[in-house]
Short mmCIF file of C-alpha atoms and ligand atoms in Angstrom, two decimals:
data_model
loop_
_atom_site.label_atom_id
_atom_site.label_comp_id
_atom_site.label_asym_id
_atom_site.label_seq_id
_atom_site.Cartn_x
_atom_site.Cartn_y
_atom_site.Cartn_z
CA UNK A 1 7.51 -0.23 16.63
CA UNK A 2 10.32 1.11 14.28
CA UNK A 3 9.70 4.72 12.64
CA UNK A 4 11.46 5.76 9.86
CA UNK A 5 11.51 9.34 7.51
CA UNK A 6 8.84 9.52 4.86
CA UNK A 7 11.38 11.28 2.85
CA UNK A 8 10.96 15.08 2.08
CA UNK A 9 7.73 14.76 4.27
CA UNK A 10 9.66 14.64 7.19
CA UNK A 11 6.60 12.32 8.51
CA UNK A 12 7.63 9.90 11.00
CA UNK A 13 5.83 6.65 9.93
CA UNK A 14 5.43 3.14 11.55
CA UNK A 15 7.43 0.81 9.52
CA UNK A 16 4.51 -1.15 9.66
CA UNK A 17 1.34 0.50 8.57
CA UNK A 18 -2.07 0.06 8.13
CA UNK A 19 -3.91 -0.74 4.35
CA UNK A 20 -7.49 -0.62 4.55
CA UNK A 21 -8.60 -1.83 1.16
CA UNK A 22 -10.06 -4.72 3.01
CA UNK A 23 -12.14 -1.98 5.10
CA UNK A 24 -14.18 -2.20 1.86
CA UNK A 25 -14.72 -5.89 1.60
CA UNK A 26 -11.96 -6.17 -0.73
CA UNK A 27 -11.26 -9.54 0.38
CA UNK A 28 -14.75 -11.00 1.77
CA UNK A 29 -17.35 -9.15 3.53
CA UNK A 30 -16.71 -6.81 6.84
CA UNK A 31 -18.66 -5.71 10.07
CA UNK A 32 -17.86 -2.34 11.41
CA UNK A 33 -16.88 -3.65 14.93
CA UNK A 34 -13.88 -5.71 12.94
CA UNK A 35 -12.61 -2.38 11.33
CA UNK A 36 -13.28 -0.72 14.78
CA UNK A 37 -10.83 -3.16 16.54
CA UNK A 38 -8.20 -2.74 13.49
CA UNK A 39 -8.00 0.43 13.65
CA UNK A 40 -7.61 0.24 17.69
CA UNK A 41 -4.99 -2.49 17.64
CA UNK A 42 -3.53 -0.97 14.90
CA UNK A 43 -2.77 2.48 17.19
CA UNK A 44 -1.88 0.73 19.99
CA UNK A 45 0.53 -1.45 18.65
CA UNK A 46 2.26 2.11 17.38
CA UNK A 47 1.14 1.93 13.75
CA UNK A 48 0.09 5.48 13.22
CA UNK A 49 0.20 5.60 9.00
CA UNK A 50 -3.37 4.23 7.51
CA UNK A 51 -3.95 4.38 3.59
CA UNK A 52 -7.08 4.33 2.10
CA UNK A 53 -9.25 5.17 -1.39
CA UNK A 54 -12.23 6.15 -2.77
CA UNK A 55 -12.07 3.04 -4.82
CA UNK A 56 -11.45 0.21 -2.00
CA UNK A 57 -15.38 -1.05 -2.00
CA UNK A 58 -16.27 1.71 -4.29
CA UNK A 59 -15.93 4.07 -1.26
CA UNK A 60 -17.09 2.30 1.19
CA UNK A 61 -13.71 2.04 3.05
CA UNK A 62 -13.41 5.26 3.49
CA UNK A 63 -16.43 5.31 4.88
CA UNK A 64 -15.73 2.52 7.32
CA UNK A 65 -12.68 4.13 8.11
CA UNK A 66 -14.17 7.59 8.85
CA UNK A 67 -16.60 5.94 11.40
CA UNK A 68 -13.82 3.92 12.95
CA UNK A 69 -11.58 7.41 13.31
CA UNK A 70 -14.88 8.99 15.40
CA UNK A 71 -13.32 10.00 18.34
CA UNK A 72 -9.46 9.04 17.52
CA UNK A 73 -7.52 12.59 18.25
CA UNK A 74 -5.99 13.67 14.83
CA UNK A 75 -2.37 13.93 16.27
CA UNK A 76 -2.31 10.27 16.41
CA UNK A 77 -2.17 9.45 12.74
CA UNK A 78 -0.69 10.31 9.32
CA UNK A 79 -3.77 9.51 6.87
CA UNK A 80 -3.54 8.76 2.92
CA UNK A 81 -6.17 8.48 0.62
CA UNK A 82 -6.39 8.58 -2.98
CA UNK A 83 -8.14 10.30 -6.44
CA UNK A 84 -8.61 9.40 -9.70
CA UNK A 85 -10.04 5.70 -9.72
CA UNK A 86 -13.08 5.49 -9.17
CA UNK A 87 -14.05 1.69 -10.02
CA UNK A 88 -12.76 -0.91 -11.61
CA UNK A 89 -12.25 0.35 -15.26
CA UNK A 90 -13.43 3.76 -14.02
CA UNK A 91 -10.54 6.66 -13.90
CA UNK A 92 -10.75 10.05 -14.11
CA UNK A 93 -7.23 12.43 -13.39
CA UNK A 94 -9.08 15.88 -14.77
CA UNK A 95 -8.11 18.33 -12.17
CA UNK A 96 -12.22 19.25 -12.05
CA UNK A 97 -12.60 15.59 -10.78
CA UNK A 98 -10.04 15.26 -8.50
CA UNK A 99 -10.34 18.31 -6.83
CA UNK A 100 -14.19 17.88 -5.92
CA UNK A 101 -12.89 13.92 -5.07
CA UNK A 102 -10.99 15.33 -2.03
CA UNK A 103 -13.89 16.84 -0.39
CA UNK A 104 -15.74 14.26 -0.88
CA UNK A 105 -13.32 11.63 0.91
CA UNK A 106 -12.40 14.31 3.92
CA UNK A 107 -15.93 13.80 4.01
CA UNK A 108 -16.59 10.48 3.94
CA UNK A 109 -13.40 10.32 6.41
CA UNK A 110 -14.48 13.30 8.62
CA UNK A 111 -11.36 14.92 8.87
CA UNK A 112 -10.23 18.37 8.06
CA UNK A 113 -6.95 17.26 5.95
CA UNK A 114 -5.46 14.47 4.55
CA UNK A 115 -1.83 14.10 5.46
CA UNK A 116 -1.12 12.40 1.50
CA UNK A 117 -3.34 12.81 -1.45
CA UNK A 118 -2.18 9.93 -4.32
CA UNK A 119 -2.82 9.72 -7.77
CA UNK A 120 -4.38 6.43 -7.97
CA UNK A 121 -3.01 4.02 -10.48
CA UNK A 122 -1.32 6.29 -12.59
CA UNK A 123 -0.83 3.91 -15.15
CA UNK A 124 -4.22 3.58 -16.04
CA UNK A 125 -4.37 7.49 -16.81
CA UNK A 126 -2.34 9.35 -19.63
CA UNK A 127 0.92 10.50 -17.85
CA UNK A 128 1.12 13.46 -19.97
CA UNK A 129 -2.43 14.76 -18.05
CA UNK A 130 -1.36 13.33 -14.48
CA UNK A 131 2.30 15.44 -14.68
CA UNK A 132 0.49 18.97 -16.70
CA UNK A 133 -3.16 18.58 -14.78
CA UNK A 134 -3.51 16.20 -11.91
CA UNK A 135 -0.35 16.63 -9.82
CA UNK A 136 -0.84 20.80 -10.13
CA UNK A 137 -4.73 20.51 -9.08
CA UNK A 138 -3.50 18.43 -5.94
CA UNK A 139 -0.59 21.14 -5.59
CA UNK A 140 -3.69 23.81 -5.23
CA UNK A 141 -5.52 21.33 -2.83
CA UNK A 142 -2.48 21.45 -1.17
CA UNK A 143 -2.62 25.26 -1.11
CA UNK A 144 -6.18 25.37 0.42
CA UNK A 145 -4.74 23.47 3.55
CA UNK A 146 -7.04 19.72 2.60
CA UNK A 147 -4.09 18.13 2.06
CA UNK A 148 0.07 18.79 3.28
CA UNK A 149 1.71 16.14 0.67
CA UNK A 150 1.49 15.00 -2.87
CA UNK A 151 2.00 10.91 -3.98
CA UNK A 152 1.20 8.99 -7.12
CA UNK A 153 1.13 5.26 -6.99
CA UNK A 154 0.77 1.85 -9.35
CA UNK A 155 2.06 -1.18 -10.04
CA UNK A 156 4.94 -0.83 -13.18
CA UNK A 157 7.61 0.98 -11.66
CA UNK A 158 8.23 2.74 -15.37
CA UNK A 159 5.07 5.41 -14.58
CA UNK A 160 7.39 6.49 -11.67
CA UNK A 161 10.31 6.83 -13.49
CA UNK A 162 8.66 8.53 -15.95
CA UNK A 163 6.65 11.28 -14.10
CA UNK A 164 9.28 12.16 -11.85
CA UNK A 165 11.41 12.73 -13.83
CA UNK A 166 9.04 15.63 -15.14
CA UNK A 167 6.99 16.14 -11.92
CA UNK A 168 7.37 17.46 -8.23
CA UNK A 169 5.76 14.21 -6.27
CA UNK A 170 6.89 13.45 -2.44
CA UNK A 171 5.93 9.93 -2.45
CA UNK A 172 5.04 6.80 -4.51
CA UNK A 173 3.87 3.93 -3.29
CA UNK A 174 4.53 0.49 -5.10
CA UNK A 175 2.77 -2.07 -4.50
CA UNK A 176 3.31 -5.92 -4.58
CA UNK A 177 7.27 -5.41 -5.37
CA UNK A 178 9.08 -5.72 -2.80
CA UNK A 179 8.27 -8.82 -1.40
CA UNK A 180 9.41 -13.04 -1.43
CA UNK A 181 8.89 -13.68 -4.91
CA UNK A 182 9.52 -9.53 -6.19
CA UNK A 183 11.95 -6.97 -5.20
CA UNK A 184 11.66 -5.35 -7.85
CA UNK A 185 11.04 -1.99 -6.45
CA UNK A 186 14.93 -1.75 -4.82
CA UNK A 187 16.04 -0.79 -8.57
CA UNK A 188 13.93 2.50 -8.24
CA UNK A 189 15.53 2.74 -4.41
CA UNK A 190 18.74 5.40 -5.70
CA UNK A 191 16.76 7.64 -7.79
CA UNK A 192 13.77 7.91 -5.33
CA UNK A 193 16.46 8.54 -2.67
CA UNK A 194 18.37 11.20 -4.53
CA UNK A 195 15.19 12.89 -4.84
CA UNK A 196 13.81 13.00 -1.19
CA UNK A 197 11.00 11.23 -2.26
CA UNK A 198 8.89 9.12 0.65
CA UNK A 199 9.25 5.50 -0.56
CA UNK A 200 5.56 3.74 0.69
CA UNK A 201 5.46 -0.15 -0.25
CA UNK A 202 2.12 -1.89 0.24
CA UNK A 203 1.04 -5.69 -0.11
CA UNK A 204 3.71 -7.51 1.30
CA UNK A 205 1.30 -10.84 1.29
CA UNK A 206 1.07 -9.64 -2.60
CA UNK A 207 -2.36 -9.16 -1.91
CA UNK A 208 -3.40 -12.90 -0.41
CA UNK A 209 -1.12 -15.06 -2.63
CA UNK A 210 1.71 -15.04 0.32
CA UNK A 211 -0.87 -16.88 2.35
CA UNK A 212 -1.87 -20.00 3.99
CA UNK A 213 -5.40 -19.24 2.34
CA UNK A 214 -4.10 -18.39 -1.33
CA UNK A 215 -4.95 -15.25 -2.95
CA UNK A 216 -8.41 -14.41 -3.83
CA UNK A 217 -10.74 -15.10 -7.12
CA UNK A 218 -9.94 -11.41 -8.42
CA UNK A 219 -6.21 -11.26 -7.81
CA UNK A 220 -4.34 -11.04 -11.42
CA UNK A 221 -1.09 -13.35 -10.60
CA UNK A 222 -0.75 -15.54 -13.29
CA UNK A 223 -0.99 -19.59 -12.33
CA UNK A 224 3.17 -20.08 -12.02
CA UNK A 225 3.33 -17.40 -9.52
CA UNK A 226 -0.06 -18.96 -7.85
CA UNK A 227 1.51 -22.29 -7.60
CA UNK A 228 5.24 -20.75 -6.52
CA UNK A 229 3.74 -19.19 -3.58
CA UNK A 230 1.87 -22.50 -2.33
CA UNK A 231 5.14 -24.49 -2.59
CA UNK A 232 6.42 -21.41 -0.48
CA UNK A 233 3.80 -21.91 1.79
CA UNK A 234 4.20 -25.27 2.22
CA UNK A 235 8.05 -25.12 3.25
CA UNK A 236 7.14 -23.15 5.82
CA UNK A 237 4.82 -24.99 7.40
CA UNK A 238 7.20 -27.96 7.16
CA UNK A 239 9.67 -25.61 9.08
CA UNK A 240 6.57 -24.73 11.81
CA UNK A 241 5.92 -21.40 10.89
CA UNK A 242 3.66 -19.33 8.53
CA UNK A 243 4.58 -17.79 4.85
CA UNK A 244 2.80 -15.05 6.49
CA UNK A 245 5.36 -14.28 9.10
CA UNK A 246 8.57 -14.82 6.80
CA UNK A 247 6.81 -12.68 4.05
CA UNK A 248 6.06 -9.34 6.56
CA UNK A 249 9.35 -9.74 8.58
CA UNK A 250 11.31 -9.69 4.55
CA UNK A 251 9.45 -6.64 3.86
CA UNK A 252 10.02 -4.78 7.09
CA UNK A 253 13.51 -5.64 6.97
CA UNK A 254 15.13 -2.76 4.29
CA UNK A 255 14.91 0.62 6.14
CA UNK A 256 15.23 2.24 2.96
CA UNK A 257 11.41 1.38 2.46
CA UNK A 258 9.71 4.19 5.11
CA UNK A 259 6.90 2.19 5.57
CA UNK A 260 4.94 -1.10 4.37
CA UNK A 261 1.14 -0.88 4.15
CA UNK A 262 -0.58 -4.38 5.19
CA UNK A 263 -4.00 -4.54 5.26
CA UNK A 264 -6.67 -6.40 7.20
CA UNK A 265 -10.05 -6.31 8.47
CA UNK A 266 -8.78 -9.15 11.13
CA UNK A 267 -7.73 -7.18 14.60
CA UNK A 268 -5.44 -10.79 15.24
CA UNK A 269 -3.54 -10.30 12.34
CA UNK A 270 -2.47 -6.87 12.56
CA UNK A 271 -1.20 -7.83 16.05
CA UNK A 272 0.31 -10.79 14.77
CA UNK A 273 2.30 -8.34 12.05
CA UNK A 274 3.19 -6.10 14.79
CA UNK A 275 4.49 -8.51 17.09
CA UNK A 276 6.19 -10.45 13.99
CA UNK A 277 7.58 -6.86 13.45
CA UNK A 278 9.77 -7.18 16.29
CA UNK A 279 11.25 -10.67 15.95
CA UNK A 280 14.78 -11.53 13.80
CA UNK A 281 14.02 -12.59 9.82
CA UNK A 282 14.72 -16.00 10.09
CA UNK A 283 17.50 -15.91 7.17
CA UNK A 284 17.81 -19.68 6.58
CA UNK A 285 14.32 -19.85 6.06
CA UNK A 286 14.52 -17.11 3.94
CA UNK A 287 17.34 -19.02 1.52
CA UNK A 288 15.26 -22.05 1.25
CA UNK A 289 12.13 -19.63 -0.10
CA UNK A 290 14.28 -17.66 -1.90
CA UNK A 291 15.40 -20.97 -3.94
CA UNK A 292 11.26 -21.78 -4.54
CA UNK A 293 10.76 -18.32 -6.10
CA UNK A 294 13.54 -18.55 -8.19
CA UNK A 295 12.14 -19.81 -11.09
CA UNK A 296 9.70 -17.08 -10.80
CA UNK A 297 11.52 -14.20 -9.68
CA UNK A 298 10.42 -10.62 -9.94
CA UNK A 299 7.67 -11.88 -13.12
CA UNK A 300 4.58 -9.50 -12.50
CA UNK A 301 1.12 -9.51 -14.48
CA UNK A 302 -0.03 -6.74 -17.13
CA UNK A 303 -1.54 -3.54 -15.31
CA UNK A 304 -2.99 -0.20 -17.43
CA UNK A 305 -2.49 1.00 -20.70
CA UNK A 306 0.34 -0.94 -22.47
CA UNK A 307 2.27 2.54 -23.32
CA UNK A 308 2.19 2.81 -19.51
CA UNK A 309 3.60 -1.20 -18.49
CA UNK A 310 7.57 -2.09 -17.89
P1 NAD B 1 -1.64 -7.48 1.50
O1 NAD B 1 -0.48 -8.05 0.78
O2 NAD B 1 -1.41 -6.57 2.63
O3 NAD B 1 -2.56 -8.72 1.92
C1 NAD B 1 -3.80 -8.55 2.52
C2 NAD B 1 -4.38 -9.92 2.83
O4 NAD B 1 -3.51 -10.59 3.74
C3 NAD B 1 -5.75 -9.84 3.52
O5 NAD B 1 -6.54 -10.92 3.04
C4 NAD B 1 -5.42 -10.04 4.99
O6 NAD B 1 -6.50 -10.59 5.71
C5 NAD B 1 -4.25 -10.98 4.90
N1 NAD B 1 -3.35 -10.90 6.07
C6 NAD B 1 -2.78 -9.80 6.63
N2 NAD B 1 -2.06 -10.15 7.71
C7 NAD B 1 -2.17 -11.50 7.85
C8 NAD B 1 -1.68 -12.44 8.77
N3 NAD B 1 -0.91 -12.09 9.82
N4 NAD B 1 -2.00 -13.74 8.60
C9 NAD B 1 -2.78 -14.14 7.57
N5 NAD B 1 -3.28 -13.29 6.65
C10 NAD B 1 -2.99 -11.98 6.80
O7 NAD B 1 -2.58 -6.77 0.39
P2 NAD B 1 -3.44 -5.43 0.36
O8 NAD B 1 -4.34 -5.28 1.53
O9 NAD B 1 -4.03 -5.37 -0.99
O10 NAD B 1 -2.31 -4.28 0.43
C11 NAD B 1 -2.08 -3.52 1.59
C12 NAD B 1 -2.61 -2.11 1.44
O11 NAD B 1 -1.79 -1.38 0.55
C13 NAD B 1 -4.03 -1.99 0.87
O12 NAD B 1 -5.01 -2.25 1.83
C14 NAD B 1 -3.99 -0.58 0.34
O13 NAD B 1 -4.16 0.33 1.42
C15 NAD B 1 -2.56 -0.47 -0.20
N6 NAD B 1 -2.46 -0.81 -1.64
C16 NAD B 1 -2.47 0.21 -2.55
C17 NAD B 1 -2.43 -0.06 -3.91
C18 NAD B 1 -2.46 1.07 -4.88
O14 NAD B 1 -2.44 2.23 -4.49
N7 NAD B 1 -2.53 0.83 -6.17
C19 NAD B 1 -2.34 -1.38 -4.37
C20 NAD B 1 -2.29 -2.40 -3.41
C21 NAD B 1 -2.34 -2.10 -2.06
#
């Protein structure tokens, strides 16, 4: 496994990391033995970054994820979790909320500390309150010793640009742009870089739609990037291999991104990923993609308040 600097952190992260939204049956239901053997592949295949929420299930991956950490010795991970989103129209960034919010996921997690504490979604929230009253209540959480860094994270890269340019923060993580059909995300690459700030991208499958199986009834891609990505599919498997594969080994491939969070419930296909990790991008492959997604490059769906979208 490859390890690269979570910017100003100084963390050492796994380029490939663990996402455990689907601890919380995010994408179909999920036993605790399954999480149990994720999380064990996961460290022995030397992933040691895991991301979680509050939200994922409505908290019921962190709760999964607590139980599957019983026992795990805290040096062997960097752990992320999240505040302010709290279902699926549900936020709430009041420093009050978020502070109590922490103790109640080091709970559900049973740890002491969380190595990252994220905004959730910022663009869901007014930025104003995230940069003048969320980011300074997880700057006193930070005090207390429950937490050592601060991230925000969301899906239109403007909320970044926007609150740090007013804000301390010493990661973001993007999600679902940098990958086959959106790389989007290497635009914001200079300024996070001249900052120090920990770049974290997560959903490299762009949450199911880079599959064999297609994304799932929720996901928000609009039908031309749907049917882009089972053409996509589809060359692959003419060329014997799996969108999957092409699609992880892309996003692992720019060391300027620390880390890329995938996440699974299945213990195959995080070892899959990791040994995928290690193998050459196959780059003609990668042209031949390239040239399906180009009608659709870099197009996105709406996410948050529309003062808050690109
Ligand atoms: P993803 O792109 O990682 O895709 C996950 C899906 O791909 C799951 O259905 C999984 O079973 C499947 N998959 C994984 N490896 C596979 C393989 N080898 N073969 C076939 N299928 C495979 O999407 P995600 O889980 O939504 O994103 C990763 C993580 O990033 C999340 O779990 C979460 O921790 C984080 N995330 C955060 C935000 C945010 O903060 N707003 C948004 C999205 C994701």
């Amino acid at each position: 496994m490859e390890y690269r600097t979570l910017g100003k952190t100084g963390l050492r992260v796994s380029a490939l990391s663990l996402g455990t939204s689907p601890f919380g049956g995010v994408f179909g239901e999920v036993e605790f033995e399954a999480c149990k053997r994720c999380l064990d592949t996961a460290l022995d295949w030397g992933i040691n970054f895991i991301d979680c929420s509050p939200f994922y299930g409505l908290t019921k991956a962190e709760t999964m994820l607590g139980r599957t950490l019983r026992g795990v010795a805290r040096e062997k991970y960097w752990l992320a979790t999240k505040v302010g989103r709290t279902g699926e129209a549900d936020f709430d960034f009041s420093a009050a909320r978020v502070t109590r919010s922490v103790d109640e996921s080091l709970a559900r997690l049973g740890v002491d500390f969380l190595d990252i504490i994220q905004c959730h979604d910022i663009e869901f929230g007014d930025l104003n309150q995230i940069v003048e009253e969320t980011l300074p209540a997880l700057r006193e959480v930070v005090k207390s010793g429950k937490a050592r860094f601060v991230g925000i994270t969301g899906l239109p890269l403007r909320v970044f640009r926007d609150v740090i340019a007013r804000a301390e923060v010493d990661t973001i993580l993007s999600y679902c742009h940098f990958c086959l059909s959106d790389t989007t995300l290497e635009t914001l690459i200079p300024t996070l870089q001249s900052r120090e700030i920990g770049v974290i991208s997560a959903a490299p499958l762009a949450m199911g739609l880079l599959t064999r199986g297609g994304a799932p009834g929720w996901h928000p891609a609009p039908e031309s990037i749907r049917d882009a990505c089972r053409h996509a599919a589809q060359v692959c498997a003419q060329r014997g291999t799996s969108i999957e594969r092409l699609a992880v080994q892309f996003a692992l491939n720019d060391p300027d991104i620390a880390t890329t969070l995938v996440g699974s419930s299945r213990s195959e296909e995080i070892e899959q990923n990791a040994r995928w990790a290690q193998e050459p991008l196959d780059e003609e492959l990668l042209s031949e993609v390239e040239a399906v997604f180009a009608p659709i490059k870099n197009q996105t769906w709406p996410s948050g308040r529309a003062e808050n979208d690109d």
